[in-house]
Structures are given as structure tokens and as C-alpha cells.
Coordinates of C-alpha atoms (C1' of nucleotides) in Angstrom, one line a residue:
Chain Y
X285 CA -148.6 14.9 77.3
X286 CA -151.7 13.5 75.6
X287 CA -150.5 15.1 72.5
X288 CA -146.9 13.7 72.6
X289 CA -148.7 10.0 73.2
X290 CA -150.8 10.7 70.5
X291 CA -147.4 11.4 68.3
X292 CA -145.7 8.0 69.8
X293 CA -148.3 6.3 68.3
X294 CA -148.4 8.2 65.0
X295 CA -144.5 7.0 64.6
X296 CA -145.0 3.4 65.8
X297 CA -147.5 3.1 63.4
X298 CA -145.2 4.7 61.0
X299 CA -142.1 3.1 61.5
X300 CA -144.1 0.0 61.8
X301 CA -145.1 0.6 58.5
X302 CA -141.7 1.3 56.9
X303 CA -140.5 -1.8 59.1
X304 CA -142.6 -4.5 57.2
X305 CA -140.0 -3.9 54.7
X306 CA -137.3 -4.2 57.7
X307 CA -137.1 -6.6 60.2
X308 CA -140.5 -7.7 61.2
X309 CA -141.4 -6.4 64.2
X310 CA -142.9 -9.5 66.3
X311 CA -139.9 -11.7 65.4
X312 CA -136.1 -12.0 65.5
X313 CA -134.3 -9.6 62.7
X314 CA -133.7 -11.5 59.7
X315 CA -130.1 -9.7 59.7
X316 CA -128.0 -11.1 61.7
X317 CA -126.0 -13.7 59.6
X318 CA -122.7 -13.0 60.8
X319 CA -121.2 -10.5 58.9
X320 CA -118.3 -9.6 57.4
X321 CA -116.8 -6.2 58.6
X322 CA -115.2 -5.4 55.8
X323 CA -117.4 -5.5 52.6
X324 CA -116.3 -2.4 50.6
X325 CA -116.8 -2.6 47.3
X326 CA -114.1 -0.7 46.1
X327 CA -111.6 -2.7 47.8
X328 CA -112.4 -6.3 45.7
X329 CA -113.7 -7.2 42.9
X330 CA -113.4 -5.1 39.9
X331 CA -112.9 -8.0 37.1
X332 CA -115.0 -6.4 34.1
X333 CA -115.1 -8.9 31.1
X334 CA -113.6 -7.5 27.8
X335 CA -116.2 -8.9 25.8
X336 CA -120.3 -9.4 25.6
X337 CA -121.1 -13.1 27.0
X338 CA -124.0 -12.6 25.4
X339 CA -122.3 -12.8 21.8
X340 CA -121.7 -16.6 22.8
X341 CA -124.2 -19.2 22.4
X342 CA -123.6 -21.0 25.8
X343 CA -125.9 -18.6 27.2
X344 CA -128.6 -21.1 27.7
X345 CA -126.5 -23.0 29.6
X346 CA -125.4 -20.5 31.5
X347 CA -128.8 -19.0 32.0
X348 CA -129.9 -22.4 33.4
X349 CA -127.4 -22.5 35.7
X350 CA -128.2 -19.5 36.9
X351 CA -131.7 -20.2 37.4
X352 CA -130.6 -22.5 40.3
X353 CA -129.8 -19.0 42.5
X354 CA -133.8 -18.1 41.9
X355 CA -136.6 -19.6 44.0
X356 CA -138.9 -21.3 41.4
X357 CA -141.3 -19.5 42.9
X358 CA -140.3 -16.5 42.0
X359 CA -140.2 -17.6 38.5
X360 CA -143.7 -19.7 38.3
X361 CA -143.1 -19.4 34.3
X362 CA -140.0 -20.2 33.6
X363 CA -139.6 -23.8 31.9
X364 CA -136.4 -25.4 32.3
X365 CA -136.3 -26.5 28.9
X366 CA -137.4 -24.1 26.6
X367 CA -136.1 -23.3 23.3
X368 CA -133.9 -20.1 23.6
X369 CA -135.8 -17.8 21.5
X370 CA -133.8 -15.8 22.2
X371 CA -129.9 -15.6 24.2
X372 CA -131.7 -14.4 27.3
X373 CA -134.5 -16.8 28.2
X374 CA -135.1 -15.6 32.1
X375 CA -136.7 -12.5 31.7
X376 CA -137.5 -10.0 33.9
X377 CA -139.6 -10.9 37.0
X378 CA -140.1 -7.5 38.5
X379 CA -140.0 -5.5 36.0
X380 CA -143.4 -6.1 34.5
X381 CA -145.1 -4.8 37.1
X382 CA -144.6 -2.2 39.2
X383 CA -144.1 -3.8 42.8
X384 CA -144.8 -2.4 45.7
X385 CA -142.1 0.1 47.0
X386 CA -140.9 1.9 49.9
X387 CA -138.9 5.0 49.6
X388 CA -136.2 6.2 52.6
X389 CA -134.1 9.1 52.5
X390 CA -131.3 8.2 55.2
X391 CA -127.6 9.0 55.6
X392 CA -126.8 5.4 56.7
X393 CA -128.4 3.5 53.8
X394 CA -127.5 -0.2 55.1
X395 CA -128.8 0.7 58.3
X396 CA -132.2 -1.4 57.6
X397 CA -131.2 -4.6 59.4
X398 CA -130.9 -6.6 56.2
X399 CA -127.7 -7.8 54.7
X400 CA -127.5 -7.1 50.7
X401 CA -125.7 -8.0 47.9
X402 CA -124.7 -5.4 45.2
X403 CA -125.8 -6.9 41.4
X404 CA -125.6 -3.8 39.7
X405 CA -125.1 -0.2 39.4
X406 CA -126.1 2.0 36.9
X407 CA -125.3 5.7 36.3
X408 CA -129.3 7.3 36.2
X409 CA -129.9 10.1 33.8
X410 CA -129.5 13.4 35.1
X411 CA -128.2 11.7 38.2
X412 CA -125.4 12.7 40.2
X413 CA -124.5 10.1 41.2
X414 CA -124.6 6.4 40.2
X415 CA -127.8 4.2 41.3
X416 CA -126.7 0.8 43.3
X417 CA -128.9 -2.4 42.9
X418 CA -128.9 -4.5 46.0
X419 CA -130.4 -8.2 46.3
X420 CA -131.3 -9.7 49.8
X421 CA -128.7 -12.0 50.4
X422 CA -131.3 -14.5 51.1
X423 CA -132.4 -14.3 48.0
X424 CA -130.1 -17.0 47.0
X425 CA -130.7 -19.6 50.1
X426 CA -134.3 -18.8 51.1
X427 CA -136.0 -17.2 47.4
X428 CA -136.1 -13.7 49.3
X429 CA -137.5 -11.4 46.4
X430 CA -136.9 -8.3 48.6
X431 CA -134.6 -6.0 46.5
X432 CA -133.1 -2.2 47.3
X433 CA -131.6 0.6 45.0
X434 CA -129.4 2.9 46.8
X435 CA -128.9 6.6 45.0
X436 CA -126.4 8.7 46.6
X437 CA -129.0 12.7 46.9
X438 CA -127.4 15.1 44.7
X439 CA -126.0 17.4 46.2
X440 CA -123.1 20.0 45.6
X441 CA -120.5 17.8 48.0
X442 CA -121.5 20.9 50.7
X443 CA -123.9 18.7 52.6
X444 CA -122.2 16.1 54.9
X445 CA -123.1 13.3 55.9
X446 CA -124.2 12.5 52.1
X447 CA -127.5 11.6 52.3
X448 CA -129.3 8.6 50.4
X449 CA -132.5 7.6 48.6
X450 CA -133.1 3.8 49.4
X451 CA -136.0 2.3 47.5
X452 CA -137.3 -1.0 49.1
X453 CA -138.7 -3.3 46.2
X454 CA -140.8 -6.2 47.5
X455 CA -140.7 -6.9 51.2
X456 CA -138.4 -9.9 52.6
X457 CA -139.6 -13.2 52.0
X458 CA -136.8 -14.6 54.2
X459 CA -136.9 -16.1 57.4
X460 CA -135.2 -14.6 60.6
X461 CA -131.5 -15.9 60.1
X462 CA -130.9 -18.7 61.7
X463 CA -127.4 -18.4 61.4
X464 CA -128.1 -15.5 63.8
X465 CA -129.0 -16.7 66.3
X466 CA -126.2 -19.4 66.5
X467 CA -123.4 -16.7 66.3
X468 CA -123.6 -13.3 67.0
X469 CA -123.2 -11.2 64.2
X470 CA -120.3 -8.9 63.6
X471 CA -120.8 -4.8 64.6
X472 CA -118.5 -2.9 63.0
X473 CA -116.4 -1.2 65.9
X474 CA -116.2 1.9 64.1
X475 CA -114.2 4.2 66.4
X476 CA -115.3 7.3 64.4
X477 CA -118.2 9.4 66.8
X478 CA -120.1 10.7 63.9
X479 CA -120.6 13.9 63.3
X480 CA -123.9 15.7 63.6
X481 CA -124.7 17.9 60.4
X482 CA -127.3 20.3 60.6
X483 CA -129.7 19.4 58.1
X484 CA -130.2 22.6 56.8
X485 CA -132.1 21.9 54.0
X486 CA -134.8 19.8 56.1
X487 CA -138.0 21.5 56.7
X488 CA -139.9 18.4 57.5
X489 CA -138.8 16.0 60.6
X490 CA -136.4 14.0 60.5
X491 CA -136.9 10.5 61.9
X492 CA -133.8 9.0 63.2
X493 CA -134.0 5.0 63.9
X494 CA -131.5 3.4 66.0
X495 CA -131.7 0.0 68.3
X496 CA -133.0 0.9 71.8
X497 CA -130.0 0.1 73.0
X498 CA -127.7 1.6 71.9
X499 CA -128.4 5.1 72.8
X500 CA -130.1 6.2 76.0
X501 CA -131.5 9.1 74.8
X502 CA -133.8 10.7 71.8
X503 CA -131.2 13.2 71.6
X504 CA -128.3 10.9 71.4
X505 CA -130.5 8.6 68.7
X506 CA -131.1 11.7 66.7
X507 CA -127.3 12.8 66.7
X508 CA -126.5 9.2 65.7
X509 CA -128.1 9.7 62.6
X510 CA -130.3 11.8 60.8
X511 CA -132.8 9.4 58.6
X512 CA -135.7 10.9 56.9
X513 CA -139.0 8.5 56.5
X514 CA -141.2 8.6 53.5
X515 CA -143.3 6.1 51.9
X516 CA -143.8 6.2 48.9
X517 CA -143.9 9.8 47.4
X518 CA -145.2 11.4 50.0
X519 CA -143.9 13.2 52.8
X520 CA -144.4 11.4 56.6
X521 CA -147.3 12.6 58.4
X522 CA -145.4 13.2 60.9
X523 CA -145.0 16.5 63.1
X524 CA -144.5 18.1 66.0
X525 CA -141.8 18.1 68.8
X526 CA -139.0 15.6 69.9
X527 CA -140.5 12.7 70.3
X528 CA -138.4 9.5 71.5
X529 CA -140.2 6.1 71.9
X530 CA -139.1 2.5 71.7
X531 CA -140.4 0.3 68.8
X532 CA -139.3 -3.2 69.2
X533 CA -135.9 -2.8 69.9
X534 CA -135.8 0.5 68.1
X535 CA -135.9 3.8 68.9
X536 CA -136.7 6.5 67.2
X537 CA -136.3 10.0 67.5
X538 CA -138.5 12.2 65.7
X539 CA -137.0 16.1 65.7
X540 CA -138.9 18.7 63.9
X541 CA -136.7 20.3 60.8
X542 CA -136.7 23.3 62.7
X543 CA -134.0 22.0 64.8
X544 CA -131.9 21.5 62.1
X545 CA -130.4 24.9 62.1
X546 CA -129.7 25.0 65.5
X547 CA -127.0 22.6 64.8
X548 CA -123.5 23.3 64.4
X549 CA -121.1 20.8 62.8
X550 CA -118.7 20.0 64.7
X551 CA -116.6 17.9 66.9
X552 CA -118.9 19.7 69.7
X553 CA -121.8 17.8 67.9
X554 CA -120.1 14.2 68.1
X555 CA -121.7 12.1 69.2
X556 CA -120.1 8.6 70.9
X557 CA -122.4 6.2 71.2
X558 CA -121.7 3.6 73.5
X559 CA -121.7 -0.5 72.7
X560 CA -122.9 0.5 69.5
X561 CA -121.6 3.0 66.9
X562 CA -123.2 3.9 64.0
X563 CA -120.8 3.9 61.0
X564 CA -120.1 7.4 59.2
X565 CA -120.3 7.1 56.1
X566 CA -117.4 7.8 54.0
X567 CA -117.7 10.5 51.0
X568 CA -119.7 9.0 48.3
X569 CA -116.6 8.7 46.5
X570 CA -116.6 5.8 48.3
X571 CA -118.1 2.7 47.8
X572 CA -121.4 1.8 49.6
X573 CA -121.1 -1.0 52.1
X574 CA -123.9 -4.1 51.4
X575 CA -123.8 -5.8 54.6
X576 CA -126.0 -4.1 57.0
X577 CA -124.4 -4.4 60.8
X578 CA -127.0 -4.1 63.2
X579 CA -127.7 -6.0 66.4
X580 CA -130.8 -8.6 66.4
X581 CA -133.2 -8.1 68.8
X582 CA -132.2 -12.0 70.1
X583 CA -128.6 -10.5 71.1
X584 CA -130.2 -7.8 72.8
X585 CA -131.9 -9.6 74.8
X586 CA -129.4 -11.7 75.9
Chain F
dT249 C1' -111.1 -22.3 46.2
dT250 C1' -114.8 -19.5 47.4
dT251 C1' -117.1 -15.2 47.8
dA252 C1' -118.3 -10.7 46.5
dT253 C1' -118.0 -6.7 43.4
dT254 C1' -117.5 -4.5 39.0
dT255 C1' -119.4 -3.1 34.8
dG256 C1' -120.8 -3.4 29.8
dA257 C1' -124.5 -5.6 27.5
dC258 C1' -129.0 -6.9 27.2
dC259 C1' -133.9 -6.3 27.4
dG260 C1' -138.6 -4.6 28.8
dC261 C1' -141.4 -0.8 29.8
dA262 C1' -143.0 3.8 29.4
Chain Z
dT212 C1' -136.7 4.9 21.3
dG213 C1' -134.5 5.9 25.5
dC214 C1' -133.9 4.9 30.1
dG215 C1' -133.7 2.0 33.9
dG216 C1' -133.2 -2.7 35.8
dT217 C1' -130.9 -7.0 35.5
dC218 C1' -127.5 -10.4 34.0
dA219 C1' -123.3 -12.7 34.3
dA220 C1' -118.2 -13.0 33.0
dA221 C1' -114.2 -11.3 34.8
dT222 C1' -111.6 -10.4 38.6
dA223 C1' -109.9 -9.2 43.3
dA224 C1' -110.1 -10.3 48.0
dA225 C1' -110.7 -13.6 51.7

DNA sequence: TTTATTTGACCGCA
DNA sequence: TGCGGTCAAATAAA
């Protein structure tokens, strides 16, 4: 019993860990702005310019412009009236320097409480699949430097649910949402029970995150989602049994890898979780969705 | 009209 | 020099 305490305490201090980069644990959610349900990228946008802005000379103009979106303190150098050297005067702020980065292999990649915006996608070499770039919304409104790429695993399309390397750049600047906490914010009403895959490939534990309420149960949290924690490179330290605990609204399941196998896919192994549904995600074909849908702690409490 | 996404070009770093 | 990250016009959807 000791030892299972013991392992609680490992994971708080884990997930507490991987949650400085997520909703801070002592206050509100910053997600929360209401939300729209439907934010899948392939179904708008898709206007691609025919040719380079940047073989136009209103760039400086342009760039200016675009320097209002940017917190000048994120840009402590910039001058607003330099002499364009050069047609793209705002240079890289995070690129310099390696920031500080957190690494999360999950299935449900805009499960993190946070609501992003897609600014660029990039097929990576030797990639399967393309890389996403991701903004915090708030990056706009509050300077929020907080950034996320999302990189579908590769895999040979066998595995399902596709699983997902999220990399959290900088941690969120932003404020809890106040728009949050005026309205509550949208949960997608997926009707889909998602389907449990046995993560066959999984030797380590998989650590599954979901909000306390919405499951009742370690088990139920665990077939909600399969999530795998890291930070950084290297593998979570944890181990051991089942272990279910509540983290500030969350809970978290951890099951051993062993247990993997032992599930069969299968409508058997759906999983209905009620008041709150996890959304399945669609075949990587598919777009990934930006806005994350998650309840604040506030509305839980309510 | 506003908002969000797509996507080729640009640019810095390794 | 190549790759990865970012920009921003174009465009579709809301």
C-alpha cells in the first residue's frame, strides 16, 4: 500500500511536472475560451498564394504590421523602424536558442487544456508524416510564447488510435482565460465511445490523463486514452502497477505496458465515458484539430 | 466581414 | 548546405 503511495506521489510529481507546460495546477485552466467545436483544418482554409510575397517590397510594411500580433516582449530587439536589410526584418525569436521543451507521446494530441492555432506545417525528413506548428492562441492577446509541434508517430497505418509526438516549446505565459470563466466552454459531444487499442508496442507504462471527472475509474481513464509521458528524451521513471490518483482535477492512470497485450480491440473494449467523451481521433489522414476541448477546473467545480 | 487554415518561400542553425 | 521553424498571402468557412 505504502508502495502504491509511494507511486501516487512519483506521478503527481510527474504529471505535475509535464503540467507546468499545461494548465497550472493551483489555478483555473487557461483553456477554457469557449471554443469552437468544429475546427478542422481540412474543412476551411486552404487559400495558398500563387506567388512569393516576399518578391514584393511591401514587406516591411507588412512585417510591421505583423509585429503588432507579438508581445514586445517577446521581441526586446526589434526596432520598429529599422532599415530593412533585408525583406524579412523580424527574425527568429526561438530559434536561436534552444528553449526549453517537453516531449508527449499521446493519441489525443490537443488533449493538453490549451487552445492552439496552426501557423505551419512542414513535411520532416524521413518523416511519415507531416510535422504541425501550433501557437497558443493567446499568443496574440496576452504575448503567450508557449508554442507545440504535433508529428503524427510513424507507423505502418496497423496501429490505431495513431499515436502522436507533441513537443511543448516554452511554457504558457498566458493568464487563466477569463473568457472562461464567463462562459463555459464548448466539449465536443463526440458520440463515438473510443476504442481501446492494445498498445502492443508499449513496453513502458502508459500514463493516461483525463479530468477527474469524467471517469470514475483508473480503468475507465486508461481506456479513455492511452497517453504516454516523457520529458524530454528520456523515458518516465515511472513503474509499477495500476495506479489511479487525482491531480488537480486530473486523473491519471498509470498501467504498466504489460497490460497492453491483454487488450483486445474491440467494441468489447469501448469505452463510454459519461458527461465527458474523449474525442477519437480520426485517421491521420485527417486533419489535426487546434482547439483543445477540455473542461476547466472552475466548471467542475460548479 | 472576420477568423482560421493552408502552404510555398524565407531564413537561421547545426 | 540542408533541414527545420516561421512567415504571411490567399482562401475557405463561419
Amino acid at each position: 500500500m505504502a508502495l502504491v503511495l509511494g507511486r501516487e506521489e512519483e506521478l503527481l510529481a510527474q504529471l505535475r511536472a509535464l503540467l507546468t507546460f499545461l494548465p497550472p495546477p493551483a489555478s483555473p485552466p487557461a483553456p477554457a475560451a469557449p471554443v469552437k467545436v468544429e475546427s478542422i483544418m481540412g474543412t476551411s482554409g486552404g487559400g495558398r498564394r500563387l506567388g512569393s510575397k516576399r518578391d514584393r517590397d511591401d514587406d516591411s510594411e507588412a512585417e510591421a504590421e505583423q509585429h503588432g500580433d507579438e508581445p514586445a516582449a517577446a521581441q526586446p530587439h526589434y526596432c520598429p523602424h529599422p532599415p530593412p536589410p533585408c525583406k524579412r526584418t523580424r527574425r527568429r525569436k526561438n530559434k536561436k536558442k534552444r528553449q526549453q521543451s517537453k516531449c508527449l507521446v499521446t493519441t489525443v494530441p490537443d488533449f493538453d487544456g490549451y487552445q492552439w492555432r496552426k501557423y505551419g506545417q512542414k513535411q520532416i525528413e524521413g518523416a511519415m508524416y507531416p510535422r504541425s506548428y501550433y501557437r497558443c492562441i493567446q499568443s496574440a492577446k496576452q504575448g503567450c510564447q508557449a508554442k507545440r509541434t504535433v508529428q503524427r508517430n510513424d507507423d505502418d497505418g496497423a496501429t490505431a488510435p495513431p499515436e502522436y509526438t507533441v513537443v511543448y516549446v516554452a511554457e504558457h505565459t498566458c493568464t487563466a482565460n477569463d473568457d472562461a470563466l464567463e462562459a463555459p466552454p464548448v466539449i465536443l459531444e463526440t458520440t463515438t465511445s473510443v476504442v481501446v487499442r492494445a498498445p502492443a508496442a508499449h513496453t513502458d507504462p502508459v500514463v493516461v490523463v483525463v479530468p477527474a471527472t469524467a471517469t470514475t475509474s483508473a480503468a475507465a481513464a486508461a481506456s479513455a486514452c492511452s497517453t504516454t509521458v516523457t520529458t524530454g528524451t528520456e523515458s518516465p521513471a515511472i513503474s509499477g502497477d495500476d495506479v489511479a490518483c487525482c491531480c488537480d482535477g486530473l486523473l491519471a492512470a498509470v498501467v504498466h505496458g504489460g497490460c497492453g497485450g491483454s487488450w483486445a480491440p474491440g467494441p468489447a473494449d469501448s469505452v463510454s465515458v459519461p458527461s465527458f467523451r474523449l474525442q477519437e481521433m480520426e485517421d491521420l489522414t485527417g486533419p489535426i484539430r487546434s482547439p483543445v476541448h477540455v473542461v476547466p477546473r472552475a466548471w467542475l467545480d460548479r
